[in-house]
């Protein structure tokens, strides 16, 4: 079983910055992809950014140039540096991790509990 713990959300004003963190722990043999998703009230969950082992990084068009995703593989930790925040960035941000379990040697996909980001205008 793999657990993801997110932190770093909060209430900020438009134009401010925040950094989210996601620490993965548990039965991890290897991690392939980690990513951040968000879900605003009344909307579907959407991909914000993802980082795949091997260096492939994807960003949603709406956050390109403002958000930066990074990973510390030694700590199994994912980060999302968010700058120039806008009210439309308000959402619950979820961490996702996909890899291979050290217990079963099968693929796993886990979600964090989510962290609220609120941007006031």
Short mmCIF file of N, CA, C and O in Angstrom, two decimals, residues 7 12 15 18 20 24-25 31 34 38 43 47 49 57 60 68 73-75 77 79 88 95 97-98 111 115-117:
data_model
loop_
_atom_site.label_atom_id
_atom_site.label_comp_id
_atom_site.label_asym_id
_atom_site.label_seq_id
_atom_site.Cartn_x
_atom_site.Cartn_y
_atom_site.Cartn_z
N UNK A 7 0.74 18.70 1.34
CA UNK A 7 0.78 19.85 2.24
C UNK A 7 1.07 21.09 1.42
O UNK A 7 1.52 21.00 0.27
N UNK A 12 -4.56 32.57 -0.36
CA UNK A 12 -3.63 33.61 -0.80
C UNK A 12 -4.38 34.61 -1.67
O UNK A 12 -5.52 34.37 -2.07
N UNK A 15 -1.88 36.82 -7.53
CA UNK A 15 -0.52 37.26 -7.75
C UNK A 15 0.49 36.63 -6.80
O UNK A 15 1.70 36.70 -7.04
N UNK A 18 2.57 29.89 -3.99
CA UNK A 18 2.44 28.80 -3.02
C UNK A 18 3.25 27.62 -3.54
O UNK A 18 3.41 27.46 -4.76
N UNK A 20 3.24 23.47 -3.14
CA UNK A 20 2.64 22.24 -2.64
C UNK A 20 3.69 21.14 -2.60
O UNK A 20 4.57 21.09 -3.45
N UNK A 24 5.40 10.53 -0.78
CA UNK A 24 4.92 9.16 -0.98
C UNK A 24 5.68 8.22 -0.05
O UNK A 24 6.89 8.33 0.11
N UNK A 25 4.95 7.29 0.54
CA UNK A 25 5.57 6.31 1.43
C UNK A 25 4.83 4.99 1.34
O UNK A 25 3.72 4.92 0.83
N UNK A 31 8.78 4.30 -8.85
CA UNK A 31 7.76 5.27 -9.24
C UNK A 31 7.97 5.63 -10.70
O UNK A 31 9.09 5.93 -11.12
N UNK A 34 4.47 10.85 -11.35
CA UNK A 34 3.79 11.57 -10.28
C UNK A 34 3.18 12.82 -10.89
O UNK A 34 3.77 13.41 -11.82
N UNK A 38 -6.31 18.87 -10.06
CA UNK A 38 -7.14 19.76 -9.24
C UNK A 38 -8.60 19.62 -9.62
O UNK A 38 -8.93 19.24 -10.74
N UNK A 43 -16.81 21.11 -11.03
CA UNK A 43 -16.03 20.78 -12.23
C UNK A 43 -15.36 19.42 -12.07
O UNK A 43 -15.21 18.90 -10.96
N UNK A 47 -5.92 17.42 -14.95
CA UNK A 47 -4.47 17.37 -14.78
C UNK A 47 -3.90 18.78 -14.76
O UNK A 47 -4.22 19.61 -15.60
N UNK A 49 -0.22 19.14 -13.79
CA UNK A 49 1.14 18.88 -14.26
C UNK A 49 1.53 17.47 -13.88
O UNK A 49 1.08 16.94 -12.87
N UNK A 57 7.76 15.99 -18.84
CA UNK A 57 6.92 16.84 -18.00
C UNK A 57 5.81 17.43 -18.85
O UNK A 57 6.06 17.89 -19.97
N UNK A 60 -0.81 21.63 -17.91
CA UNK A 60 -2.04 22.13 -18.50
C UNK A 60 -1.75 23.50 -19.11
O UNK A 60 -0.93 24.26 -18.58
N UNK A 68 5.48 25.21 -11.73
CA UNK A 68 6.63 24.36 -12.01
C UNK A 68 6.54 23.11 -11.16
O UNK A 68 6.44 23.20 -9.93
N UNK A 73 13.53 12.37 -6.07
CA UNK A 73 13.37 10.90 -6.09
C UNK A 73 13.96 10.25 -4.84
O UNK A 73 13.49 9.20 -4.41
N UNK A 74 14.96 10.85 -4.25
CA UNK A 74 15.55 10.29 -3.03
C UNK A 74 14.55 10.32 -1.88
O UNK A 74 14.60 9.48 -0.99
N UNK A 75 13.65 11.30 -1.92
CA UNK A 75 12.66 11.44 -0.85
C UNK A 75 11.27 11.00 -1.29
O UNK A 75 10.32 11.11 -0.51
N UNK A 77 9.27 12.52 -3.13
CA UNK A 77 8.46 13.71 -2.89
C UNK A 77 8.30 14.51 -4.17
O UNK A 77 9.25 14.68 -4.93
N UNK A 79 6.74 18.16 -5.86
CA UNK A 79 6.45 19.55 -5.52
C UNK A 79 5.71 20.23 -6.67
O UNK A 79 5.83 19.83 -7.82
N UNK A 88 -9.04 31.74 -10.57
CA UNK A 88 -9.47 30.52 -11.25
C UNK A 88 -8.58 29.31 -10.94
O UNK A 88 -8.89 28.20 -11.34
N UNK A 95 -2.55 14.93 -5.33
CA UNK A 95 -1.33 14.30 -5.81
C UNK A 95 -1.66 12.89 -6.29
O UNK A 95 -2.45 12.18 -5.66
N UNK A 97 0.25 9.22 -7.80
CA UNK A 97 1.52 8.50 -7.96
C UNK A 97 1.25 7.15 -8.60
O UNK A 97 0.36 6.42 -8.15
N UNK A 98 2.02 6.82 -9.63
CA UNK A 98 1.90 5.53 -10.31
C UNK A 98 3.27 4.87 -10.35
O UNK A 98 4.26 5.52 -10.68
N UNK A 111 -3.78 8.04 -4.77
CA UNK A 111 -4.15 9.45 -4.68
C UNK A 111 -3.96 9.95 -3.26
O UNK A 111 -4.17 9.21 -2.29
N UNK A 115 -5.43 18.94 -0.99
CA UNK A 115 -5.15 20.13 -0.21
C UNK A 115 -5.81 21.32 -0.90
O UNK A 115 -5.74 21.47 -2.12
N UNK A 116 -6.48 22.14 -0.10
CA UNK A 116 -7.26 23.25 -0.66
C UNK A 116 -6.36 24.45 -0.97
O UNK A 116 -5.56 24.86 -0.13
N UNK A 117 -6.52 24.96 -2.16
CA UNK A 117 -5.88 26.22 -2.55
C UNK A 117 -6.98 27.21 -2.91
O UNK A 117 -7.82 26.93 -3.77
#
